[in-house]
């Protein structure tokens, strides 16, 4: 059953469950999906998909003025069985997982020069993760990457973003029938970076996809993971964790499009915010189409506001076009770590900095455990530690 | 022997109204609580009982404008909130605060580690917590819930007394622990307090509006709190007198003073 909870304090939280013949998820976009940037009008900020994003800080990614003048150092480490290719835009694998749905994604598609295709061959079970390190060295770059995890293969992919730059990209994940893919994407940018990316996930029959999106850095980060199912029996677990500091805009927009029957999705995003004008946006769209009988889905967003001056916009949206489902629900709640909580913990002997750490660690614990890559978990915990020290 | 000495304590609170400014709530409180003693502080609403409790614990809302508070000669007012707790003060709150994301078990262990100065050994700790919870008729699933989140009034109070039992303070201040409890819950909670008192190592300051809890927890001293100070002190018989006569004479006395 659906549920929505709100404890907003200095935040806005809205939720909607629509039961309609016509999808508002599709109609509230300014233009239909397209690979061509010219098919999208330049946004003015009033559009549904842009209304939370500070356009002025996009460095021209949205209006065609951004020029590819930067460097993104890429390093890919993968087990031998994995192939890494640099391919021309005509390659059939590009764009197979999904189509750009907004102007920046289309701009990235129109502007990239060569795409990278990482292939995990059929039935290969990787014992080590595929590691993609992207280090921005300034300027604007456009990218397109395809991860092709073929039938019954199993892989963990870690994508690590660091450094400075303006980045617009599309990342495709093709998860073959019966395959298992776990993706950890870390946005650990310098505080000046801008990163806008659409993730397209196409989940094959009986395949499993799990992602953990970890966003710490950047001046503006806007990620848009989109999941569709190519056949029945697919499962998606989408986890996200963000720590939004003073002045940062971190936006996560998700779509899970249940078009195939007997698929599952579970979305859990959690964010902590601190400092003046820290702004986190979470949009969770789940669409259960008429054909998606037996769907089981749940999405949740939790925010923890640590200081005054931070703002959260959290909008879960669930559309159900068939009643023949196992379950569908969503929840959103924003809470504050306030002086009373601090007093309570301190009155039990716990020093202030430890109290704060206790609360934030507890809040993130269930998600950190999901990562399953030791060095990333450790880095994440130490990152949380550093962020907290910055707040005291 | 642990002794809490409060001398001529004056406390103000910001009203948030610039015309009124700070309002004085405590107007010269004198009280000495020794280890093993139980003092009941009774008084009408708005007399400053809870302000006394929160001021002793160091709540930032209150400003100490005069007087001294010492615990075994150490200046309590100079200490931060957590230092006071580690020095041996414990406040069971009337309205315990929800702390989302922190489980009761994690909270209790972190707190015990801070108060005891070292992490309790895991095996004995688990037993200790389990036994204390059983005595308070708390289900073990309680430990996995978030601190005070979604707790009923009775559960919150049991959780406060659970902490009292585990943290073993020198001085325990119980702020209206009886409020909002039905008779069964009151009995369970009072038994918990009595177990701690029977150890003879805690001095208890029991703040209450009603005499009901005093049937379960027998005070050595009763103080009537009115108009920001202690208006009268006596033995347990004073509670009986209050039961019969109410607070009227103190309230009127305060108003004409």
Coordinates of N, CA and C in Angstrom, one line a residue, chain A residues 304 336-341 343-352 354 358-359 361-363, chain B residues 54 59 81-82 85-86 90-91 93 97-102 106-107 110-111 114 148 160 163:
Chain A
X304 N 18.0 14.4 6.3 CA 18.4 14.8 7.6 C 19.0 16.2 7.5
X336 N 15.0 17.0 11.2 CA 16.1 17.9 11.5 C 16.9 17.3 12.7
X337 N 18.2 17.5 12.7 CA 19.0 17.3 13.9 C 19.0 18.6 14.6
X338 N 18.3 18.7 15.7 CA 18.2 20.1 16.3 C 18.9 20.1 17.6
X339 N 18.8 21.3 18.3 CA 19.4 21.5 19.6 C 18.8 20.6 20.6
X340 N 17.6 20.2 20.5 CA 17.0 19.4 21.5 C 17.5 18.0 21.5
X341 N 17.7 17.5 20.2 CA 18.4 16.2 20.1 C 19.8 16.2 20.6
X343 N 21.0 18.2 22.8 CA 20.9 18.2 24.3 C 20.7 16.9 24.9
X344 N 19.7 16.2 24.3 CA 19.4 14.8 24.8 C 20.6 13.9 24.8
X345 N 21.3 13.8 23.7 CA 22.4 13.0 23.6 C 23.6 13.4 24.5
X346 N 23.8 14.7 24.6 CA 24.8 15.3 25.5 C 24.5 15.0 26.9
X347 N 23.2 15.0 27.3 CA 22.8 14.8 28.7 C 23.0 13.4 29.1
X348 N 23.4 12.5 28.1 CA 23.7 11.1 28.4 C 25.2 10.9 28.3
X349 N 26.0 12.1 28.4 CA 27.4 12.0 28.4 C 28.1 12.0 27.1
X350 N 27.4 12.1 26.0 CA 28.0 12.0 24.7 C 28.4 13.4 24.2
X351 N 29.7 13.6 23.9 CA 30.1 14.9 23.5 C 29.4 15.3 22.2
X352 N 29.4 16.6 21.9 CA 28.6 17.2 20.8 C 29.0 16.6 19.5
X354 N 30.5 13.8 18.8 CA 30.2 12.4 18.7 C 28.7 12.2 18.5
X358 N 27.1 10.2 15.6 CA 26.2 9.1 15.9 C 24.9 9.1 15.0
X359 N 24.4 10.3 15.0 CA 23.1 10.5 14.3 C 23.3 10.3 12.8
X361 N 25.9 8.8 11.1 CA 26.3 7.4 10.8 C 25.1 6.5 10.9
X362 N 24.3 6.6 11.9 CA 23.1 5.8 12.1 C 22.2 6.0 10.9
X363 N 22.1 7.2 10.5 CA 21.2 7.5 9.4 C 21.6 6.9 8.1
Chain B
X54 N 16.1 21.3 34.2 CA 16.9 21.5 33.0 C 18.1 22.4 33.2
X59 N 20.7 22.8 30.0 CA 20.0 23.1 28.8 C 20.3 24.6 28.3
X81 N 27.1 20.3 28.9 CA 26.0 19.3 29.2 C 26.6 17.9 29.4
X82 N 27.5 17.5 28.4 CA 28.0 16.1 28.5 C 28.9 15.9 29.6
X85 N 26.9 15.2 32.7 CA 26.5 13.8 32.7 C 27.6 12.9 33.1
X86 N 28.8 13.1 32.6 CA 29.9 12.3 33.0 C 30.4 12.5 34.4
X90 N 22.2 13.0 36.1 CA 21.3 12.3 35.2 C 19.9 13.0 35.2
X91 N 19.4 13.3 34.1 CA 18.1 13.9 34.0 C 17.1 13.0 33.2
X93 N 13.9 12.9 31.5 CA 13.1 14.0 31.0 C 11.6 13.7 30.9
X97 N 13.4 13.2 23.8 CA 13.4 13.7 22.4 C 13.6 12.5 21.5
X98 N 13.0 12.5 20.3 CA 13.2 11.5 19.3 C 14.5 11.8 18.6
X99 N 15.3 10.7 18.4 CA 16.5 10.8 17.6 C 16.5 9.8 16.5
X100 N 16.0 10.2 15.3 CA 15.8 9.3 14.2 C 17.2 8.8 13.8
X101 N 17.3 7.5 13.3 CA 18.5 7.0 12.8 C 19.5 6.4 13.8
X102 N 19.2 6.6 15.1 CA 20.0 6.1 16.1 C 19.3 5.0 16.9
X106 N 22.5 1.1 20.1 CA 23.7 1.9 19.8 C 23.8 3.1 20.7
X107 N 22.7 3.7 21.0 CA 22.6 4.9 21.8 C 23.1 4.5 23.3
X110 N 26.8 3.7 23.4 CA 27.6 5.0 23.2 C 27.6 5.8 24.5
X111 N 26.4 5.9 25.1 CA 26.3 6.6 26.3 C 27.0 5.9 27.5
X114 N 30.6 6.6 27.2 CA 31.0 7.9 27.5 C 31.0 8.1 29.1
X148 N 13.4 6.8 21.0 CA 12.1 7.5 21.3 C 11.2 7.7 20.1
X160 N 13.7 6.0 29.7 CA 14.5 6.9 30.6 C 15.0 6.2 31.8
X163 N 17.8 3.9 31.1 CA 19.1 4.6 31.1 C 19.6 4.9 32.5

